[in-house]
Amino acid sequence: MVAEARRLGWSVASPSFSLSARDPHAPGQAWPRCKRWDGLCDSPRRGSVAPPPVFGSPWNQGLGWGASREVGSALSPNLQSARPGGACQRAGMGSSVSGSSSSLGETCQNGALLDVGLEDGGSLTKLAYYSTVQHKVAKVRSFDHSGKDTEQDHEPPYEISVQEEVTARLHFVKFENTYIEACLDFIKDHLVNTETKVIQATGGGAYKFKDLIEEKLQLKVDKEDVMTCLIKGCNFVLKNIPHEAFVYQKDSDPEFRFQTNHPNIFPYLLVNIGSGVSIVKVETEDRFEWIGGSSIGGGTFWGLGALLTKTKKFDELLQLASRGQHTNVDMLVQDIYGGAHETLGLSGNLIASSFGKSATADQEFSKEDMAKSLLHMISNDIGQLACLYARLHCLDRVYFGGFFIRGHPVTMRTITYSINFFSKGEVQALFLRHEGYLGAIGAFLKGAEQDNPNQYSWGENYAGSSGLMSSSPELCPTQRARSGTFDLLEMDRLERPLVNLPLLLDPSSYVPDTVDLTDDALARKYWLTCFEEALDGVVKRAVASQPGSVDAAERAEKFRQKYWNKLQTLRHQPFAYGTLTVRSLLDTREHCLNEFNFPDPYSKVKQKDNGVALKCFQRVVSALDALDWEERQLALVKGLLAGNVFDWGAKAVSDVLESDPQFGFEEAKKKLQDNSGVDVILGVFPFVRELLSRGTEVILACNSGPALNDVTYSESLIVAERIAAMDPVIHSALREERLLLVQTGSSSPCLDLSRLDKGLAVLVRERGADLVVIEGMGRAVHTNYHAALCCESLKLAVIKNSWLAERLGGQLFSVIFKYEVPAE
Amino acid sequence: SFLSRRPRPVPSRLAPPYKAGAGGPALEGQGVEEVGTPEGGGEERPARHPPAPALRLLNRKPQGGSGEIKTPENDLQRGRLSRGPRAAPPAAGMGDHGGQPERSAPHAPGTPAGVGAAAVNGLLHNGFHPSRLCSRGPPGGGDPELQPQPPPPQHDSPAKKCRLRRRMDSGRKNRPPFPWFGMDIGGTLVKLVYFEPKDITAEEEQEEVENLKSIRKYLTSNTAYGKTGIRDVHLELKNLTMCGRKGNLHFIRFPSCAMHKFIQMGSEKNFSSLHTTLCATGGGAFKFEEDFRTIADLQLHKLDELDCLIQGLLYVDSIGFNGKPECYYFENPTNPELCQKKPYCLDNPYPMLLVNMGSGVSILAVYSKDNYKRVTGTSLGGGTFLGLCCLLTGCETFEEALEMAAKGDSTNVDKLVKDIYGGDYERFGLQGSAVASSFGNMMSKEKRDSISKEDLARATLVTITNNIGSIARMCALNENIDRVVFVGNFLRINMVSMKLLAYAMDFWSKGQLKALFLEHEGYFGAVGALLELFKMPADQ
C-alpha cells in the first residue's frame, strides 16, 4: 500500500523483502513443549528470562506467581492424561522481582486474578493472568559495510537474525468451580514472589471461597468489586476488540450480526443478568452508576425451574425450554378474549398472564412447557425493565451480559424479542463475544491500574482464543463435554497504540472489509476452501524457512492441524471470531504461524528478492527518467501494479527482470501469482521518487510486523537506506524529512484504517496529508475498497484471484485503479 | 341455583328481517320484540351472528350526557362532585334518536370513553335523569308497540308480564329495566355488581315478575352461590342512588371457569325473559358473547375494559364507601411497627398512574376522566402468583395460596444481597436484606429439599409483587406522575402485597411516590359496565 500526496502524502507499502538469515533454528535449539490448555497442540514458546519491560513492577501488588497454559491440564483430570510424559510442564515463575527463568513458553507475571464465579450460573472461575511471551522474531540488520564488498554477487543486502522478543499477553481462562482446589494447589506450587501478600479476587465466589483461598495460599484475598470489574472489562473489550458486540437476529444465517465499534463507546447501558439483574449506566471510563435492578434473573430461572421441573442444571433447563410450548401454560390474550382479539387489533399470542393456565386447570404440565413459559416470563420481564431504564436515561445502546445470556442463543433470542417488543425497535439489544471474561479482565486491569493498560492497544490472538459459542452445548454438542469446559481468551499487547486514521470520512461507519463472509455464504465457502487448499503450500514454506531446525516439520504439522481446525470451526461457526472476512482468515493464519514459531516464513524469500531488486533499481530508474513525462507516469503506475504481481521467488521472472529493466508487465502477469519484494523497490520507490521530484512530501508506511511476504517497517528502513546510497533524490528527501518512513501498526496483509499506529496518525494530521494511496489486493480490495476518506485517494491493485475477479466483474489480473475525490 | 325458575317464554314475535349471516338454527323462531340499531352509526357492524332473539336494547352507542340536571337526590355525592362536569365534554342530546328503531349489533370495543363516560358521570353523580328525557316519547313511533303483535297472551303469560314490567319495574320509562347488572369477565375471575332497589313501592312489588323477584331475593339473601360464587358482603354499598333509584350495590365474584355454568343457568332460569341489558366488560365479554347468545339467548353489551375501569373507579371513589373514604394509603410504609392504613382524599386524582392487577397487569396513565393511555403491562400478575403457587405447593385457591404465603418466609427461598456479599453491597447502596435473586437459593439442591410450601408461596407472592412495584415505579418516573393507584383482585385479602408495594414506592423513590389503594379493589370494571347501562338510551 502506498500513499501519495501532492504536497504531502503517505504510503503504506506492502511489498516484501527478503532477509538474509542465519538459521534461526539451529540444531540443539530444541523448542520446549508445553501442553496447551485445550490439550490440542503443543506450544513451543520460550520462557522469559528477563522481566517484561513495561508491565513489570507496578503489577506486583497482585499476586506474583507463575502459571502457564498447563494450569488447565493440572486442573482438569481428563486432560492431564493427555500430557506428554517427559515434557517440561513447570510453569514459568518469572516475576519482575524474582526474574526466575523457566524453560516454558510463558511466564505469568504478577497480577494474576481470580474471578471466582459463584452465583453465576455455570459456577465458573475465571482466572486472569499476565504473561510475557518470548517469541522468535526475525530481525533485519544492515551488514557492516566497511569490511565487505556489498556489491558482490549473491550477497544478501542485509542480514536476518532471529532474536527473542518479549511481548506481553493477557490470558483469561474459564473453568468450573469444581476445580478450584486444584487451581489453588497449582497456584501455590508455582507461587514465586514470596513478598506477595495479597491475591485479587472478584465474583461472588471470592466471598464464599475466601477462607479456602486464604488458607491454601496463605495470602490475603483482596476482593474487587464485581460491577466495577465488569464495567472496566466491558470498556476494555469494546475498545480493543473489533466486532466485539453483536445483535442477535433470529431468522438470519448466521444469527449473529457484529457491530462496527463506535469510536466513542459511551454512554451505554449494561444489563448484567446473573442470579439477579443489575442495570448500570456507563458514562465514561471511570464513571458509572447503578441505576436499577431486578431480583428476577438467572437465579430465578434456575431456582424456580429446578423446583418446577426437577431438572438440576441450568443448561438442561434451557434445553427443556427450547423444546417447550409456553402456550400450554401461559394465559394468552386469545384465551381471555376468545377469537375476538383479531377484530380488536390485539395480538392473540401476547401473554396476558404468565403461568395463568396453571392456576385454573388441574391438569399436569410438561417440564418443557413450564421451562419455556418461565424463560419467556423472565426474559420479557428483564427486557421490559431494560427498556424502561433505557428510556428514562435516553440511552439506545444496551449491552446484555451475565450467565443467563452467556453463550445461550435461546436466551439471546428471547431477550432480543422482548427488547424489540417493548421498545418498539428503538432500543437494540447488544451482546458481547467475550462477555464471560469481563469480570476477570476488569479485575485484572484494576489490579494493574498504576500501569494503566488502557494506554496500550491490545489485539485478540485468534490462535490462542476460543471462538464464540465454542463451549455452548446448544451449538457445539460434540465439541467437548460441558463438564470439561474451559474457554480461553488471549490478548496481545501491541507495541504501539492504535487509533483511527484522521482522514476517515466517518469513523463510526467505516467498515474495513469489503466482503462480509458471515453474510455471504457463497463467498465464505469459496474462501474457506481456498485457504484449505493453500495450507499445504504454507506448511511447506514454513518448513523451508527454517532448514536448520530439527523440529520445524513437526511444528509445521501442528500449525497445519491448528489452522485446519480453525477453518473447520469457521465453516460451522463463521461468527466464532466476529465477522468472518478474508482479513480475519489471513490474520488467523499469521497468529497460528506465530504460535508455532514461524514468525516470518518469508523472511529469506524477501531477503533474496530484495537483493535482486536492489540491483535492478538504478537501471529501472534511469530507464524511467529517459521517458517523457506522460509516458513516465504511465510506466510508473504500471510498475506499481506490476510490482504487485511479481513474485521474485520465481526464477524465470528474476531472469526477465535482470535482463530487461523495462520489465514486461504483460509477460510478468502471465507467469506470476503473488506480490513480492520487487513491489517496494521497483514499484513503490520509483513512484515515490517521482512524487518527491515534483516537490511532494511522502510518508511511506509499512507493516509493523511480518505478514506473508509484505515488506515490514524495519525492512523498509534498510531498503531506503540502500536506495539512498544509490539515488540522490531519495537521499536528500530522507535527510530533509520530505520522505518519512513509518509503521502502520499492523501485522496483517490487510489494513484496518481504524486501527493504525498513533505515530502515523499524528504525522498525517501534522503534515496535512491530502492524498492517500493504498496499494495491494489485501489493503485495497479485501479491505478499504469502499473506504470513504475526506481527502483524495487512489486504490490500486491487481486482482490475482479469478474468483474475486469474477465477483468484481473483471478477469484474472484485472487492474483496480480507483481514484476518488471526496464529495464536496 | 342462581336465578328464578320461570320457564322460558314462548317466542311471541317473528324475527324481523335481519342482517346477513343471521340464523343459528337453534335460534330460529325465537321471539324478537324489537330490532335495535346503534345510534350514532359508524361503529355498526354487519351482524355476522345469528339475530339476537328477544332483543333488548343492546349495543347502542353511549349517548351524550348533556341535559342532565342535578337534583337534590344525590346530595350524598354532591359535595364531591364538583369535578364531575369539569371534564365532561358536551355531548349529543340523548333524545335525538329516541324514536329510531335500533338494530342489534355487537358493540364496538374501544368506544371512545369520552362522550359516554363524561355523560354518565354527570348522570350518575346526580343519580337522576333529566325530566326532558323522562318524558320522552309516548309509546309509539319505533316503539315495539307498533310491531306486529302476538296473539294476546294469557294474563300471567311471561310476555305480558314483560311488557308490564318494562313499563313499571324501574319506575321510569327512560331507566333500564331491572335487574341492573354490571359484569367484568376477566381471565381468572368474573366480577358482578348487582343493584338491589330498596325503594320498591307496593305496586312495583306486585308488578315485579317472579323471575326478577327471585333473582333479587336469591342474590341478596345469600352470600355464596353454588360452589364458587361469593358475595363480598363487606364491600356492599348501601343506600345508594343510582339512576334515580335508591338501593344497595352488591359485589359478587366467581371464577371465570364457571362461566359456562353461569350461562347455562341463565338459560335455564330464562334470564332473557327479563329483557334487561347485560353490560359486560373484560376479555370474557368477547369470548363468551356467542355462548351468551346461543345458549342463554342473551345479547351482551360489550364494553372496553379500561374505560369501565376508570369510570367505575372514579364513580365509587366519588360516592365513598358508606360514609367512609374509598381510597387509602399506608403511613410509615418503611417501618413495619408504625405502618398504618390511612384514608386518602382522591378528590384531585389527576394525573395518576393506575395499576390494575388482575391475572395480568395493565398500567395506565390517567390525566383526566376521559384522557388516559395504557402505558404498559406485564404478564407477571395475579395469575402468575396463583399459577406458580398451584404448581409449587399443590394449593388450589387464591385464599389457600395467600394463607400459606402469610405463614412463610421468603428469605429461605430468595438469595439476598448479604447471601452473596456477606452484607450490604455498599458500592451500589444495596442493603444486605434486599433480594438479589428471587428463588436464587433454589439453585441449590439441598435448599430445595428442605424448603417448606409456605416459604415457596411467600416467595412467589413477594417476587410478583415487587416486580409489579418496580415496573410501576419506572412508569411513574417515565410519565412524571407521583401518585400510583393500585387496584385489581390480586390485592384482595392481600395485605402482604399492599404493604410491600407501599414500601417499594416509598423506599425506592425516597418518599417521592405514593402508593394508593381502594377498598373495592377488583370491582371497578364491573361498576363501570353497570354505569354504561344507565348511559344507554331508554328502553322503548
Tab-separated table of N, CA, C and O in Angstrom, chain B residues 477-540:
chain	number	residue	atom	x	y	z
B	477	LEU	N	-41.973	7.251	36.907
B	477	LEU	CA	-40.849	8.147	36.615
B	477	LEU	C	-40.888	8.610	35.165
B	477	LEU	O	-40.749	9.789	34.867
B	478	ASN	N	-41.080	7.649	34.265
B	478	ASN	CA	-41.108	7.996	32.847
B	478	ASN	C	-42.266	8.933	32.523
B	478	ASN	O	-42.163	9.786	31.646
B	479	GLU	N	-43.397	8.749	33.199
B	479	GLU	CA	-44.567	9.579	32.917
B	479	GLU	C	-44.611	10.813	33.808
B	479	GLU	O	-45.528	11.624	33.678
B	480	ASN	N	-43.676	10.881	34.715
B	480	ASN	CA	-43.633	12.014	35.630
B	480	ASN	C	-44.912	12.154	36.457
B	480	ASN	O	-45.524	13.215	36.533
B	481	ILE	N	-45.319	11.059	37.033
B	481	ILE	CA	-46.528	11.027	37.861
B	481	ILE	C	-46.114	10.546	39.244
B	481	ILE	O	-45.310	9.619	39.353
B	482	ASP	N	-46.642	11.175	40.285
B	482	ASP	CA	-46.174	10.754	41.607
B	482	ASP	C	-47.210	10.002	42.438
B	482	ASP	O	-46.949	9.626	43.573
B	483	ARG	N	-48.392	9.794	41.873
B	483	ARG	CA	-49.385	9.004	42.598
B	483	ARG	C	-49.662	7.717	41.857
B	483	ARG	O	-50.004	7.744	40.670
B	484	VAL	N	-49.527	6.635	42.536
B	484	VAL	CA	-49.730	5.345	41.893
B	484	VAL	C	-50.877	4.627	42.603
B	484	VAL	O	-50.797	4.344	43.801
B	485	VAL	N	-51.940	4.392	41.873
B	485	VAL	CA	-53.122	3.759	42.454
B	485	VAL	C	-53.130	2.284	42.054
B	485	VAL	O	-53.131	1.957	40.863
B	486	PHE	N	-53.107	1.435	43.044
B	486	PHE	CA	-53.090	0.000	42.777
B	486	PHE	C	-54.494	-0.572	42.980
B	486	PHE	O	-55.088	-0.402	44.045
B	487	VAL	N	-54.993	-1.219	41.967
B	487	VAL	CA	-56.294	-1.874	42.096
B	487	VAL	C	-56.188	-3.279	41.507
B	487	VAL	O	-55.152	-3.684	40.995
B	488	GLY	N	-57.276	-3.999	41.582
B	488	GLY	CA	-57.314	-5.339	40.999
B	488	GLY	C	-57.405	-6.395	42.078
B	488	GLY	O	-57.016	-6.187	43.232
B	489	ASN	N	-57.928	-7.527	41.678
B	489	ASN	CA	-58.198	-8.553	42.672
B	489	ASN	C	-56.971	-9.263	43.215
B	489	ASN	O	-57.061	-10.053	44.148
B	490	PHE	N	-55.825	-8.982	42.610
B	490	PHE	CA	-54.605	-9.538	43.198
B	490	PHE	C	-54.418	-9.005	44.619
B	490	PHE	O	-53.810	-9.654	45.468
B	491	LEU	N	-54.978	-7.844	44.877
B	491	LEU	CA	-54.808	-7.237	46.198
B	491	LEU	C	-55.876	-7.689	47.193
B	491	LEU	O	-55.802	-7.343	48.381
B	492	ARG	N	-56.842	-8.457	46.724
B	492	ARG	CA	-57.899	-8.893	47.624
B	492	ARG	C	-57.296	-9.701	48.772
B	492	ARG	O	-56.462	-10.571	48.543
B	493	ILE	N	-57.724	-9.378	49.959
B	493	ILE	CA	-57.232	-10.003	51.198
B	493	ILE	C	-55.714	-10.191	51.195
B	493	ILE	O	-55.181	-11.141	51.731
B	494	ASN	N	-55.045	-9.252	50.567
B	494	ASN	CA	-53.606	-9.434	50.351
B	494	ASN	C	-52.820	-8.271	50.949
B	494	ASN	O	-52.244	-7.453	50.244
B	495	MET	N	-52.830	-8.217	52.258
B	495	MET	CA	-52.152	-7.126	52.949
B	495	MET	C	-50.649	-7.163	52.701
B	495	MET	O	-49.987	-6.124	52.626
B	496	VAL	N	-50.126	-8.379	52.550
B	496	VAL	CA	-48.687	-8.514	52.314
B	496	VAL	C	-48.273	-7.708	51.090
B	496	VAL	O	-47.330	-6.918	51.125
B	497	SER	N	-48.999	-7.907	50.006
B	497	SER	CA	-48.640	-7.217	48.769
B	497	SER	C	-48.839	-5.716	48.879
B	497	SER	O	-48.020	-4.930	48.396
B	498	MET	N	-49.935	-5.326	49.519
B	498	MET	CA	-50.186	-3.886	49.625
B	498	MET	C	-49.061	-3.194	50.386
B	498	MET	O	-48.572	-2.145	49.975
B	499	LYS	N	-48.682	-3.802	51.493
B	499	LYS	CA	-47.620	-3.167	52.282
B	499	LYS	C	-46.284	-3.185	51.543
B	499	LYS	O	-45.500	-2.243	51.634
B	500	LEU	N	-46.061	-4.263	50.811
B	500	LEU	CA	-44.826	-4.328	50.017
B	500	LEU	C	-44.797	-3.223	48.973
B	500	LEU	O	-43.772	-2.579	48.748
B	501	LEU	N	-45.929	-3.040	48.310
B	501	LEU	CA	-45.997	-2.009	47.271
B	501	LEU	C	-45.821	-0.628	47.883
B	501	LEU	O	-45.105	0.220	47.340
B	502	ALA	N	-46.486	-0.424	49.012
B	502	ALA	CA	-46.361	0.870	49.682
B	502	ALA	C	-44.908	1.113	50.065
B	502	ALA	O	-44.360	2.207	49.864
B	503	TYR	N	-44.285	0.067	50.553
B	503	TYR	CA	-42.882	0.164	50.947
B	503	TYR	C	-42.005	0.469	49.733
B	503	TYR	O	-41.183	1.376	49.744
B	504	ALA	N	-42.210	-0.315	48.665
B	504	ALA	CA	-41.359	-0.187	47.482
B	504	ALA	C	-41.475	1.203	46.872
B	504	ALA	O	-40.464	1.818	46.513
B	505	MET	N	-42.704	1.701	46.746
B	505	MET	CA	-42.885	3.031	46.156
B	505	MET	C	-42.137	4.074	46.980
B	505	MET	O	-41.443	4.931	46.455
B	506	ASP	N	-42.325	3.993	48.282
B	506	ASP	CA	-41.731	4.984	49.163
B	506	ASP	C	-40.212	4.868	49.205
B	506	ASP	O	-39.482	5.835	49.020
B	507	PHE	N	-39.734	3.640	49.405
B	507	PHE	CA	-38.303	3.434	49.618
B	507	PHE	C	-37.484	3.819	48.390
B	507	PHE	O	-36.525	4.581	48.470
B	508	TRP	N	-37.867	3.255	47.243
B	508	TRP	CA	-37.041	3.458	46.064
B	508	TRP	C	-37.139	4.866	45.508
B	508	TRP	O	-36.286	5.316	44.768
B	509	SER	N	-38.224	5.549	45.837
B	509	SER	CA	-38.358	6.917	45.330
B	509	SER	C	-37.921	7.922	46.395
B	509	SER	O	-38.091	9.112	46.210
B	510	LYS	N	-37.433	7.413	47.495
B	510	LYS	CA	-37.067	8.265	48.630
B	510	LYS	C	-38.236	9.157	49.021
B	510	LYS	O	-38.092	10.350	49.225
B	511	GLY	N	-39.406	8.557	49.062
B	511	GLY	CA	-40.578	9.272	49.529
B	511	GLY	C	-41.306	10.092	48.478
B	511	GLY	O	-42.299	10.739	48.769
B	512	GLN	N	-40.812	10.055	47.251
B	512	GLN	CA	-41.439	10.871	46.206
B	512	GLN	C	-42.740	10.279	45.680
B	512	GLN	O	-43.597	10.993	45.203
B	513	LEU	N	-42.844	8.967	45.719
B	513	LEU	CA	-44.020	8.316	45.151
B	513	LEU	C	-44.942	7.822	46.259
B	513	LEU	O	-44.489	7.396	47.310
B	514	LYS	N	-46.235	7.911	46.000
B	514	LYS	CA	-47.193	7.447	46.984
B	514	LYS	C	-48.029	6.331	46.377
B	514	LYS	O	-48.578	6.468	45.285
B	515	ALA	N	-48.112	5.251	47.115
B	515	ALA	CA	-48.946	4.135	46.678
B	515	ALA	C	-50.324	4.302	47.302
B	515	ALA	O	-50.450	4.466	48.501
B	516	LEU	N	-51.341	4.261	46.465
B	516	LEU	CA	-52.714	4.402	46.944
B	516	LEU	C	-53.493	3.127	46.634
B	516	LEU	O	-53.223	2.444	45.656
B	517	PHE	N	-54.457	2.862	47.482
B	517	PHE	CA	-55.266	1.659	47.304
B	517	PHE	C	-56.731	2.018	47.448
B	517	PHE	O	-57.082	3.051	48.010
B	518	LEU	N	-57.576	1.132	46.947
B	518	LEU	CA	-59.007	1.384	47.003
B	518	LEU	C	-59.714	0.156	47.572
B	518	LEU	O	-59.319	-0.983	47.300
B	519	GLU	N	-60.770	0.429	48.343
B	519	GLU	CA	-61.437	-0.667	49.051
B	519	GLU	C	-62.050	-1.691	48.098
B	519	GLU	O	-62.060	-2.873	48.360
B	520	HIS	N	-62.585	-1.223	46.990
B	520	HIS	CA	-63.285	-2.143	46.089
B	520	HIS	C	-62.379	-2.715	45.004
B	520	HIS	O	-62.838	-3.029	43.892
B	521	GLU	N	-61.113	-2.846	45.394
B	521	GLU	CA	-60.041	-3.394	44.552
B	521	GLU	C	-60.387	-3.816	43.119
B	521	GLU	O	-59.966	-3.198	42.155
B	522	GLY	N	-61.099	-4.915	43.017
B	522	GLY	CA	-61.229	-5.538	41.703
B	522	GLY	C	-62.548	-5.301	41.003
B	522	GLY	O	-62.785	-5.875	39.944
B	523	TYR	N	-63.392	-4.480	41.577
B	523	TYR	CA	-64.760	-4.406	41.068
B	523	TYR	C	-65.040	-3.199	40.174
B	523	TYR	O	-66.146	-3.009	39.723
B	524	PHE	N	-64.032	-2.390	39.922
B	524	PHE	CA	-64.327	-1.145	39.215
B	524	PHE	C	-64.759	-1.377	37.779
B	524	PHE	O	-65.592	-0.646	37.255
B	525	GLY	N	-64.201	-2.383	37.155
B	525	GLY	CA	-64.612	-2.687	35.789
B	525	GLY	C	-66.093	-3.026	35.731
B	525	GLY	O	-66.835	-2.543	34.864
B	526	ALA	N	-66.527	-3.825	36.675
B	526	ALA	CA	-67.934	-4.229	36.703
B	526	ALA	C	-68.828	-3.032	36.987
B	526	ALA	O	-69.891	-2.871	36.374
B	527	VAL	N	-68.383	-2.180	37.901
B	527	VAL	CA	-69.169	-0.975	38.197
B	527	VAL	C	-69.233	-0.094	36.953
B	527	VAL	O	-70.304	0.419	36.586
B	528	GLY	N	-68.093	0.041	36.281
B	528	GLY	CA	-68.067	0.830	35.054
B	528	GLY	C	-69.027	0.272	34.017
B	528	GLY	O	-69.688	1.020	33.292
B	529	ALA	N	-69.105	-1.048	33.943
B	529	ALA	CA	-70.022	-1.668	32.998
B	529	ALA	C	-71.465	-1.334	33.376
B	529	ALA	O	-72.302	-1.029	32.516
B	530	LEU	N	-71.768	-1.366	34.671
B	530	LEU	CA	-73.127	-1.040	35.120
B	530	LEU	C	-73.463	0.412	34.760
B	530	LEU	O	-74.576	0.724	34.329
B	531	LEU	N	-72.473	1.280	34.910
B	531	LEU	CA	-72.720	2.687	34.599
B	531	LEU	C	-73.095	2.858	33.134
B	531	LEU	O	-73.870	3.735	32.777
B	532	GLU	N	-72.509	2.018	32.312
B	532	GLU	CA	-72.821	2.088	30.886
B	532	GLU	C	-74.287	1.774	30.625
B	532	GLU	O	-74.891	2.257	29.674
B	533	LEU	N	-74.822	0.937	31.488
B	533	LEU	CA	-76.223	0.570	31.326
B	533	LEU	C	-77.110	1.811	31.417
B	533	LEU	O	-78.051	1.976	30.655
B	534	PHE	N	-76.751	2.668	32.345
B	534	PHE	CA	-77.579	3.862	32.542
B	534	PHE	C	-77.384	4.875	31.430
B	534	PHE	O	-78.174	5.777	31.246
B	535	LYS	N	-76.290	4.753	30.766
B	535	LYS	CA	-75.990	5.689	29.703
B	535	LYS	C	-76.755	5.364	28.439
B	535	LYS	O	-76.812	6.146	27.517
B	536	MET	N	-77.250	4.143	28.422
B	536	MET	CA	-77.905	3.714	27.201
B	536	MET	C	-79.249	4.417	27.073
B	536	MET	O	-79.881	4.757	28.058
B	537	PRO	N	-79.687	4.616	25.867
B	537	PRO	CA	-80.976	5.272	25.664
B	537	PRO	C	-82.065	4.452	26.319
B	537	PRO	O	-81.941	3.234	26.463
B	538	ALA	N	-83.068	5.099	26.695
B	538	ALA	CA	-84.151	4.440	27.403
B	538	ALA	C	-84.759	3.346	26.549
B	538	ALA	O	-84.776	3.412	25.327
B	539	ASP	N	-85.254	2.413	27.222
B	539	ASP	CA	-85.980	1.330	26.575
B	539	ASP	C	-87.189	1.936	25.875
B	539	ASP	O	-87.740	2.934	26.299
B	540	GLN	N	-87.527	1.343	24.794
B	540	GLN	CA	-88.619	1.966	24.047
B	540	GLN	C	-89.887	1.142	24.144
B	540	GLN	O	-89.858	-0.040	24.009
